[in-house]
Short mmCIF file of C-alpha atoms in Angstrom, two decimals:
data_model
loop_
_atom_site.label_atom_id
_atom_site.label_comp_id
_atom_site.label_asym_id
_atom_site.label_seq_id
_atom_site.Cartn_x
_atom_site.Cartn_y
_atom_site.Cartn_z
CA MET V 1 91.09 -62.44 31.97
CA THR V 2 91.14 -63.82 28.44
CA ALA V 3 93.95 -64.32 25.97
CA THR V 4 93.04 -63.45 22.41
CA SER V 5 94.97 -62.96 19.25
CA ALA V 6 93.54 -61.86 15.95
CA ALA V 7 95.35 -63.82 13.30
CA ALA V 8 96.43 -62.39 10.01
CA PRO V 9 94.64 -63.85 7.03
CA SER V 10 96.37 -66.56 5.06
CA SER V 11 96.80 -65.90 1.36
CA PRO V 12 96.20 -68.51 -1.33
CA GLN V 13 99.97 -68.70 -1.77
CA GLY V 14 100.42 -70.08 1.73
CA PRO V 15 101.32 -68.75 5.16
CA PHE V 16 104.70 -67.34 4.06
CA ALA V 17 103.26 -65.01 1.40
CA GLY V 18 103.94 -61.40 2.40
CA LYS V 19 105.65 -62.51 5.61
CA LYS V 20 109.19 -63.17 4.39
CA ARG V 21 110.60 -59.90 5.73
CA VAL V 22 109.06 -60.59 9.14
CA LEU V 23 110.57 -64.07 9.28
CA ALA V 24 113.92 -62.76 8.00
CA SER V 25 113.88 -60.10 10.73
CA ALA V 26 113.10 -62.66 13.44
CA PHE V 27 115.80 -65.02 12.22
CA ALA V 28 118.57 -62.52 11.39
CA GLY V 29 118.06 -60.31 14.43
CA THR V 30 118.03 -63.10 16.97
CA THR V 31 120.91 -64.86 15.20
CA ILE V 32 123.11 -61.80 15.62
CA GLU V 33 121.96 -61.20 19.19
CA TRP V 34 122.68 -64.79 20.22
CA TYR V 35 125.93 -64.91 18.28
CA ASP V 36 127.16 -62.09 20.50
CA PHE V 37 125.66 -63.55 23.67
CA TYR V 38 127.04 -67.05 23.08
CA LEU V 39 130.48 -65.81 22.15
CA TYR V 40 130.89 -64.90 25.79
CA GLY V 41 129.93 -68.40 26.92
CA THR V 42 132.53 -70.05 24.70
CA ALA V 43 135.19 -67.52 25.68
CA ALA V 44 134.31 -67.95 29.37
CA ALA V 45 135.00 -71.66 29.06
CA LEU V 46 138.22 -71.31 27.04
CA VAL V 47 139.84 -67.91 27.66
CA PHE V 48 138.38 -65.59 30.27
CA ASN V 49 139.20 -67.81 33.26
CA VAL V 50 142.91 -67.35 32.53
CA GLN V 51 143.09 -63.87 31.03
CA PHE V 52 140.58 -61.99 33.17
CA PHE V 53 140.11 -64.00 36.40
CA PRO V 54 143.50 -65.40 37.54
CA THR V 55 142.50 -66.31 41.11
CA GLY V 56 145.44 -68.62 41.73
CA THR V 57 143.50 -71.89 41.51
CA GLU V 58 141.98 -73.57 38.49
CA LEU V 59 138.60 -74.10 40.18
CA GLY V 60 138.52 -70.50 41.45
CA SER V 61 139.26 -69.08 38.00
CA THR V 62 136.67 -71.34 36.37
CA LEU V 63 134.00 -70.38 38.90
CA ALA V 64 134.81 -66.68 38.55
CA SER V 65 134.61 -66.91 34.77
CA PHE V 66 131.29 -68.77 34.88
CA ALA V 67 130.01 -66.30 37.48
CA SER V 68 130.68 -63.46 35.04
CA LEU V 69 128.76 -65.49 32.46
CA ALA V 70 125.87 -65.79 34.90
CA VAL V 71 125.83 -62.02 35.47
CA GLY V 72 124.53 -61.59 31.94
CA PHE V 73 121.66 -63.94 32.72
CA PHE V 74 120.78 -62.07 35.90
CA ALA V 75 120.63 -58.86 33.84
CA ARG V 76 118.26 -60.39 31.31
CA PRO V 77 115.08 -60.10 33.44
CA PHE V 78 115.78 -56.39 33.93
CA GLY V 79 116.20 -55.95 30.18
CA GLY V 80 113.00 -57.90 29.74
CA ILE V 81 111.14 -55.75 32.28
CA ILE V 82 112.23 -52.51 30.63
CA ALA V 83 111.54 -53.75 27.11
CA GLY V 84 108.26 -55.35 28.12
CA HIS V 85 106.97 -52.15 29.71
CA LEU V 86 107.92 -50.05 26.68
CA GLY V 87 107.03 -52.72 24.13
CA ASP V 88 103.49 -53.10 25.45
CA ARG V 89 103.08 -49.34 25.24
CA ILE V 90 104.91 -48.16 22.10
CA GLY V 91 105.49 -51.31 20.05
CA ARG V 92 107.82 -54.23 19.41
CA LYS V 93 109.96 -52.91 16.55
CA ALA V 94 111.51 -49.91 18.33
CA LEU V 95 112.76 -52.06 21.20
CA LEU V 96 114.22 -54.64 18.82
CA VAL V 97 116.30 -52.02 17.00
CA ALA V 98 117.62 -50.64 20.30
CA SER V 99 118.51 -54.10 21.63
CA LEU V 100 120.46 -55.01 18.50
CA LEU V 101 122.52 -51.83 18.68
CA ALA V 102 123.30 -52.30 22.37
CA MET V 103 124.41 -55.90 21.90
CA GLY V 104 126.67 -55.06 18.96
CA ILE V 105 128.40 -52.22 20.78
CA ALA V 106 128.97 -54.32 23.92
CA SER V 107 130.42 -57.25 21.99
CA THR V 108 132.75 -55.05 19.98
CA LEU V 109 134.06 -53.44 23.17
CA ILE V 110 134.66 -56.89 24.72
CA GLY V 111 136.89 -57.60 21.71
CA LEU V 112 138.89 -54.46 22.57
CA MET V 113 139.04 -54.96 26.35
CA PRO V 114 142.58 -55.13 27.86
CA THR V 115 143.28 -58.23 29.97
CA PHE V 116 144.19 -58.63 33.64
CA GLU V 117 147.87 -58.60 32.76
CA THR V 118 147.51 -55.07 31.35
CA ILE V 119 145.15 -53.24 33.73
CA GLY V 120 144.60 -55.66 36.61
CA TRP V 121 141.16 -56.18 38.09
CA TRP V 122 139.79 -53.25 36.09
CA ALA V 123 139.78 -55.70 33.17
CA ALA V 124 137.45 -58.05 35.02
CA PHE V 125 135.27 -55.12 36.10
CA GLY V 126 134.98 -53.80 32.55
CA LEU V 127 134.20 -57.26 31.23
CA VAL V 128 131.40 -57.73 33.76
CA ILE V 129 129.87 -54.32 32.90
CA LEU V 130 129.81 -55.19 29.20
CA ARG V 131 128.32 -58.59 30.05
CA ILE V 132 125.54 -56.79 31.91
CA VAL V 133 124.83 -54.72 28.79
CA GLN V 134 124.69 -57.95 26.80
CA GLY V 135 122.23 -59.36 29.30
CA LEU V 136 119.98 -56.30 29.17
CA SER V 137 119.98 -56.46 25.39
CA ALA V 138 119.24 -60.19 25.26
CA GLY V 139 116.43 -59.67 27.75
CA ALA V 140 114.83 -57.14 25.42
CA GLU V 141 115.38 -59.14 22.25
CA TRP V 142 113.62 -62.46 22.59
CA GLY V 143 110.15 -61.31 23.61
CA GLY V 144 109.92 -58.64 20.93
CA SER V 145 111.16 -60.90 18.17
CA ALA V 146 108.92 -63.78 19.26
CA LEU V 147 105.82 -61.59 19.38
CA LEU V 148 106.58 -59.86 16.10
CA SER V 149 106.73 -63.21 14.30
CA VAL V 150 103.85 -64.91 16.16
CA GLU V 151 101.50 -61.93 15.91
CA HIS V 152 102.09 -61.77 12.15
CA ALA V 153 101.34 -65.49 11.78
CA PRO V 154 98.11 -66.98 10.40
CA VAL V 155 96.09 -69.33 12.59
CA GLY V 156 97.60 -72.80 12.40
CA SER V 157 101.13 -71.52 11.76
CA ARG V 158 102.08 -69.71 14.96
CA GLY V 159 104.41 -72.50 16.07
CA LEU V 160 106.16 -72.50 12.70
CA PHE V 161 106.46 -68.70 12.56
CA GLY V 162 107.64 -68.46 16.16
CA SER V 163 110.32 -71.06 15.50
CA PHE V 164 112.16 -68.58 13.28
CA THR V 165 112.91 -66.62 16.42
CA GLN V 166 113.95 -69.84 18.14
CA ILE V 167 116.35 -71.04 15.43
CA GLY V 168 118.13 -67.70 15.71
CA SER V 169 119.54 -69.22 18.88
CA ALA V 170 120.88 -72.25 16.99
CA ALA V 171 122.22 -70.08 14.19
CA GLY V 172 123.85 -67.73 16.67
CA MET V 173 125.50 -70.62 18.47
CA LEU V 174 126.61 -72.06 15.11
CA LEU V 175 128.20 -68.75 14.14
CA ALA V 176 129.82 -68.30 17.55
CA THR V 177 131.30 -71.80 17.74
CA SER V 178 132.32 -71.66 14.06
CA ALA V 179 134.11 -68.37 14.64
CA PHE V 180 136.11 -69.80 17.53
CA PHE V 181 136.73 -73.02 15.62
CA LEU V 182 138.18 -71.12 12.66
CA VAL V 183 140.48 -68.90 14.68
CA GLN V 184 141.69 -71.91 16.69
CA THR V 185 142.29 -73.83 13.47
CA PHE V 186 144.25 -71.16 11.63
CA LEU V 187 146.15 -69.68 14.56
CA THR V 188 148.59 -71.22 16.99
CA ASP V 189 147.61 -71.59 20.64
CA GLU V 190 149.82 -68.62 21.47
CA GLN V 191 148.26 -66.44 18.76
CA PHE V 192 144.77 -67.44 19.86
CA ALA V 193 145.55 -66.45 23.45
CA GLN V 194 147.17 -63.16 22.41
CA PHE V 195 144.61 -61.82 19.94
CA GLY V 196 142.72 -64.56 18.12
CA TRP V 197 139.86 -64.82 20.62
CA ARG V 198 139.08 -61.14 20.00
CA ILE V 199 138.34 -61.56 16.29
CA PRO V 200 134.83 -63.13 16.69
CA PHE V 201 133.80 -60.29 19.02
CA LEU V 202 135.04 -57.58 16.66
CA ALA V 203 133.18 -59.19 13.75
CA SER V 204 129.94 -58.42 15.55
CA SER V 205 129.93 -54.83 14.31
CA LEU V 206 129.57 -55.99 10.70
CA LEU V 207 126.72 -58.37 11.53
CA VAL V 208 124.79 -55.67 13.40
CA VAL V 209 124.72 -53.47 10.30
CA LEU V 210 123.11 -56.32 8.33
CA GLY V 211 120.60 -57.01 11.10
CA LEU V 212 119.55 -53.37 11.35
CA TRP V 213 118.96 -53.15 7.60
CA ILE V 214 116.57 -56.11 7.75
CA ARG V 215 114.85 -55.15 10.97
CA LEU V 216 114.16 -51.52 10.05
CA GLY V 217 112.02 -52.72 7.13
CA VAL V 218 109.46 -54.48 9.37
CA SER V 219 106.41 -52.95 11.06
CA ASP V 220 104.43 -54.05 14.11
CA ALA V 221 101.66 -56.58 13.47
CA PRO V 222 98.13 -55.34 12.64
CA GLU V 223 96.87 -56.95 15.86
CA PHE V 224 99.09 -54.75 18.01
CA LEU V 225 98.51 -51.63 15.89
CA GLU V 226 94.75 -52.06 16.29
CA HIS V 227 95.18 -52.57 20.03
CA LYS V 228 97.33 -49.45 20.30
CA LYS V 229 94.82 -47.44 18.25
CA SER V 230 92.02 -48.51 20.57
CA GLY V 231 93.69 -46.67 23.45
CA ASN V 232 93.44 -49.66 25.81
CA ILE V 233 97.14 -49.57 26.62
CA SER V 234 98.09 -50.86 30.05
CA LYS V 235 99.88 -48.22 32.11
CA GLN V 236 101.62 -50.79 34.30
CA PRO V 237 101.82 -54.02 32.27
CA LEU V 238 104.42 -55.66 34.51
CA TRP V 239 102.36 -55.07 37.64
CA GLU V 240 99.31 -56.42 35.85
CA VAL V 241 101.19 -59.58 34.89
CA VAL V 242 102.30 -60.19 38.49
CA THR V 243 98.95 -59.44 40.11
CA ARG V 244 96.44 -60.69 37.52
CA HIS V 245 98.36 -63.49 35.77
CA PRO V 246 100.65 -65.06 38.43
CA ARG V 247 99.75 -68.63 37.51
CA VAL V 248 100.59 -68.10 33.85
CA LEU V 249 103.83 -66.38 34.80
CA LEU V 250 104.88 -69.39 36.91
CA VAL V 251 103.97 -71.71 34.05
CA THR V 252 106.21 -69.88 31.58
CA ILE V 253 109.08 -69.77 34.09
CA GLY V 254 108.74 -73.51 34.66
CA LEU V 255 108.72 -74.29 30.96
CA ARG V 256 112.21 -72.79 30.63
CA LEU V 257 113.98 -74.74 33.37
CA ALA V 258 114.88 -78.10 31.86
CA GLN V 259 115.33 -76.89 28.29
CA ASN V 260 117.67 -74.03 29.14
CA SER V 261 119.66 -76.07 31.66
CA VAL V 262 120.49 -78.87 29.26
CA TYR V 263 121.40 -76.31 26.62
CA TYR V 264 124.09 -74.74 28.79
CA LEU V 265 125.31 -78.08 30.04
CA ILE V 266 126.00 -79.01 26.43
CA THR V 267 127.22 -75.74 24.97
CA VAL V 268 129.24 -74.34 27.88
CA TYR V 269 129.93 -76.79 30.72
CA MET V 270 130.76 -79.67 28.38
CA LEU V 271 133.70 -77.69 26.95
CA THR V 272 135.28 -77.26 30.38
CA TYR V 273 134.39 -80.83 31.40
CA LEU V 274 136.07 -82.37 28.36
CA ALA V 275 139.13 -80.15 28.70
CA ASP V 276 139.59 -81.13 32.35
CA ARG V 277 138.58 -84.80 32.21
CA ARG V 278 139.67 -85.85 28.73
CA GLY V 279 142.21 -83.17 27.75
CA ASP V 280 140.11 -82.28 24.70
CA SER V 281 139.00 -78.72 23.88
CA THR V 282 137.85 -79.14 20.26
CA SER V 283 135.54 -82.18 20.10
CA GLY V 284 132.87 -80.41 22.12
CA ILE V 285 132.92 -77.32 19.89
CA THR V 286 132.66 -79.49 16.78
CA ALA V 287 129.70 -81.41 18.19
CA VAL V 288 127.89 -78.19 19.16
CA MET V 289 128.48 -76.79 15.66
CA ILE V 290 126.92 -79.87 14.06
CA ALA V 291 123.92 -79.85 16.39
CA SER V 292 123.41 -76.10 15.88
CA ALA V 293 123.38 -76.56 12.11
CA ILE V 294 120.82 -79.37 12.39
CA GLY V 295 118.81 -77.15 14.75
CA LEU V 296 118.08 -74.82 11.84
CA VAL V 297 115.82 -77.61 10.55
CA THR V 298 114.62 -79.31 13.74
CA GLY V 299 113.50 -76.04 15.36
CA PRO V 300 110.94 -75.25 12.63
CA PHE V 301 110.05 -78.94 12.39
CA TRP V 302 109.03 -79.14 16.05
CA GLY V 303 107.23 -75.79 15.76
CA TRP V 304 105.28 -77.15 12.79
CA VAL V 305 104.50 -80.41 14.60
CA SER V 306 103.17 -78.43 17.56
CA ASP V 307 100.78 -76.64 15.17
CA ARG V 308 99.48 -80.03 14.06
CA VAL V 309 99.14 -81.88 17.39
CA GLY V 310 99.41 -79.16 20.04
CA ARG V 311 102.27 -77.68 22.07
CA LYS V 312 101.76 -79.81 25.17
CA ALA V 313 102.36 -83.23 23.63
CA VAL V 314 105.51 -82.12 21.80
CA THR V 315 106.93 -80.30 24.82
CA LEU V 316 106.29 -83.14 27.30
CA GLY V 317 108.03 -85.57 24.97
CA GLY V 318 111.05 -83.27 24.84
CA ILE V 319 111.16 -82.83 28.62
CA ILE V 320 111.13 -86.58 29.20
CA GLY V 321 113.89 -86.90 26.62
CA ILE V 322 116.01 -84.30 28.43
CA GLY V 323 115.63 -86.15 31.74
CA VAL V 324 116.85 -89.41 30.23
CA PHE V 325 119.55 -87.75 28.14
CA GLY V 326 121.36 -86.18 31.10
CA TRP V 327 122.40 -89.55 32.53
CA ILE V 328 123.45 -90.93 29.14
CA PHE V 329 125.34 -87.74 28.33
CA PHE V 330 127.66 -87.72 31.33
CA ALA V 331 128.24 -91.47 31.18
CA PHE V 332 129.43 -90.94 27.63
CA LEU V 333 131.61 -87.95 28.48
CA GLU V 334 133.41 -90.04 31.08
CA ASN V 335 134.23 -93.07 28.95
CA GLY V 336 132.72 -92.85 25.47
CA PRO V 337 134.71 -92.49 22.23
CA LEU V 338 134.71 -88.77 21.44
CA ILE V 339 134.45 -89.42 17.73
CA LEU V 340 130.80 -90.32 18.45
CA LEU V 341 130.17 -87.21 20.56
CA PRO V 342 128.28 -85.37 17.76
CA ILE V 343 125.69 -88.17 17.68
CA ILE V 344 125.12 -87.91 21.43
CA VAL V 345 124.87 -84.12 21.31
CA VAL V 346 122.42 -84.26 18.38
CA LEU V 347 120.18 -86.61 20.39
CA GLY V 348 120.12 -84.19 23.31
CA MET V 349 119.92 -80.94 21.35
CA ASN V 350 117.85 -81.70 18.27
CA LEU V 351 115.50 -84.42 19.47
CA ALA V 352 114.96 -83.51 23.12
CA HIS V 353 115.89 -79.84 23.58
CA ASP V 354 114.47 -78.57 20.27
CA ALA V 355 111.14 -80.32 20.89
CA VAL V 356 110.73 -78.00 23.89
CA TYR V 357 112.37 -74.92 22.41
CA GLY V 358 110.91 -74.93 18.89
CA PRO V 359 107.26 -74.31 19.92
CA GLN V 360 108.17 -72.08 22.86
CA ALA V 361 107.75 -68.64 21.24
CA ALA V 362 104.22 -69.41 20.11
CA TRP V 363 103.26 -71.17 23.35
CA PHE V 364 104.44 -68.31 25.55
CA ALA V 365 102.61 -65.75 23.41
CA GLU V 366 99.42 -67.81 23.66
CA GLN V 367 99.46 -67.63 27.46
CA PHE V 368 99.02 -63.84 27.79
CA PRO V 369 96.47 -61.27 26.53
CA ILE V 370 97.85 -58.68 24.12
CA GLU V 371 97.80 -55.75 26.55
CA VAL V 372 100.50 -57.37 28.73
CA ARG V 373 101.93 -59.93 26.34
CA TYR V 374 105.41 -58.44 25.86
CA SER V 375 105.87 -58.01 29.62
CA GLY V 376 104.48 -61.47 30.34
CA VAL V 377 106.54 -63.48 27.87
CA ASN V 378 109.70 -61.54 28.68
CA MET V 379 109.32 -61.97 32.43
CA GLY V 380 108.58 -65.69 32.23
CA TYR V 381 111.26 -66.39 29.66
CA GLN V 382 114.03 -64.41 31.33
CA LEU V 383 113.37 -65.52 34.92
CA GLY V 384 113.29 -69.12 33.72
CA THR V 385 116.55 -68.49 31.90
CA VAL V 386 118.30 -67.26 35.04
CA ILE V 387 117.12 -70.18 37.15
CA GLY V 388 117.53 -72.78 34.43
CA GLY V 389 120.49 -71.79 32.28
CA GLY V 390 122.30 -68.78 33.67
CA ILE V 391 123.64 -70.47 36.77
CA MET V 392 123.85 -73.98 35.35
CA PRO V 393 127.57 -74.06 34.41
CA MET V 394 128.51 -72.72 37.84
CA VAL V 395 126.08 -75.04 39.64
CA ALA V 396 127.34 -78.00 37.62
CA ALA V 397 130.95 -77.22 38.56
CA LEU V 398 130.00 -77.13 42.26
CA LEU V 399 127.85 -80.27 42.06
CA PHE V 400 130.67 -82.15 40.37
CA VAL V 401 132.95 -81.42 43.33
CA ALA V 402 130.18 -82.15 45.84
CA GLY V 403 129.55 -85.48 44.12
CA GLY V 404 133.09 -86.65 44.75
CA SER V 405 134.36 -85.61 41.30
CA THR V 406 131.56 -87.57 39.64
CA PRO V 407 128.62 -86.08 37.67
CA TRP V 408 125.73 -87.94 39.32
CA LEU V 409 124.53 -84.89 41.27
CA ILE V 410 124.47 -82.86 38.04
CA CYS V 411 122.26 -85.53 36.44
CA ALA V 412 119.97 -85.64 39.48
CA TYR V 413 119.63 -81.86 39.45
CA LEU V 414 118.71 -81.87 35.75
CA THR V 415 116.12 -84.58 36.44
CA LEU V 416 114.56 -82.40 39.15
CA LEU V 417 114.32 -79.49 36.72
CA CYS V 418 112.62 -81.80 34.21
CA VAL V 419 109.99 -82.68 36.79
CA LEU V 420 109.28 -78.99 37.42
CA SER V 421 109.09 -78.26 33.69
CA GLY V 422 106.78 -81.23 33.18
CA VAL V 423 104.38 -79.89 35.82
CA ALA V 424 104.42 -76.49 34.10
CA ALA V 425 103.69 -78.07 30.71
CA LEU V 426 100.70 -79.95 32.11
CA ALA V 427 99.35 -76.69 33.59
CA ALA V 428 99.78 -74.57 30.44
CA HIS V 429 96.92 -73.58 28.16
CA ASP V 430 97.20 -75.22 24.71
CA PRO V 431 95.02 -73.43 22.11
CA ALA V 432 96.97 -74.99 19.24
CA ARG V 433 95.58 -78.42 20.09
CA ALA V 434 92.01 -77.08 20.14
CA GLU V 435 92.59 -75.35 16.81
CA ALA V 436 94.09 -78.50 15.28
CA LEU V 437 91.07 -80.54 16.37
CA ALA V 438 88.71 -77.86 15.02
CA ARG V 439 90.44 -77.87 11.62
CA ARG V 440 89.82 -81.61 11.29
CA THR V 441 86.10 -81.22 11.82
CA ALA V 442 85.28 -77.83 10.28
CA PRO V 443 86.31 -75.66 7.30
CA ALA V 444 89.45 -73.58 7.78
CA ASP V 445 88.90 -70.14 9.29
CA THR V 446 92.08 -68.09 9.06
CA HIS V 447 90.53 -65.16 10.90
CA ARG V 448 89.60 -67.10 14.05
CA PRO V 449 91.43 -65.74 17.16
CA ILE V 450 93.23 -67.84 19.72
CA GLN V 451 90.70 -69.75 21.76
CA GLU V 452 89.78 -67.74 24.82
CA THR V 453 90.57 -69.20 28.19
CA SER V 454 90.29 -68.15 31.79
CA HIS V 455 93.48 -67.46 33.69
#
């Protein structure tokens, strides 16, 4: 099979001319989706363990809360499968509108959910159901948004365009952590526990209205519309991915492992770790906010760099950085001055993590042919997310205990995931590098498709 992509022509005004609504849709939609999704992670670390999962022991409540967080990740592949099947057949835009609505409704209902004290274990059950809806929605969101931006991009700018989907993650985390930071700042601890934690979830309904207004004004890319018009629509795109592109599927899964794991170590597990080991519940949130804000710049930067030198070189550098960072990170959390924590987090998030994550939307899209692209990128991305990030806070909590209340097993596990991601990066097709080399030796050709390759 071959992977091809007809690029949109580049205007004399530059790659962004006529594409601003597409980029705004990718950024705003994913920002709102991830704001909702990450709210749960922060609340799971700070609130849900006490208010929804009172098991009688601190470790039991923490594990139960993180397990409910992981449920959303396990639901994401199913959301990706459903959206991929429909998205490859009817289009990207329709699925993106549906996913945004589902996420907003689920998050608003979480903000209204009674606690264990009021309705007992029904509270935990209801919370888990809504988390599953969040997971299904998130599973549908990323692939559609990534493809909508990448398929609209001119040749030589797919990494940059795709990064606008990626920085939605940073912006969503920034909004989520900022929301919790503000309510914790202006409310007492008692007020925060009683009602303050609900405010960020309820605010989701307002953000969804804005996201829908932007997203409804975007159409599917000409490449997909031409493919749909041709009538060569795959009837079973998921089955075709599994049977005809298994190697590429494994590559995309592997590329997610290290990047997603370190992300959830920093943004979720670190909050619990600092609260338990250092008695500090605010320094971690502040550091994540700073890194998320910087990520709005470093995400596009790494996407742009990958357009210039290729995805593989940038990604491998980031993976090596993640492997080294894990050991430095936990050594610092144990004994380092927390006033310097933002610097450490920025090194891990913006230099190492973002070098892998920034080019990821474009690189995943480049691995699959258009007839199964939505199913392929969704399946690889979401399965890698479950294995890499979804279970990481829970695994880290267990490894910390298994390591004699020291983090060395967590660091070793992250290193192993880096090795697996490195192997996947070496095996991935890298058309951006071939295109970059061609641009240095020949006149620009904005209509040239992605270099064909055998899978």
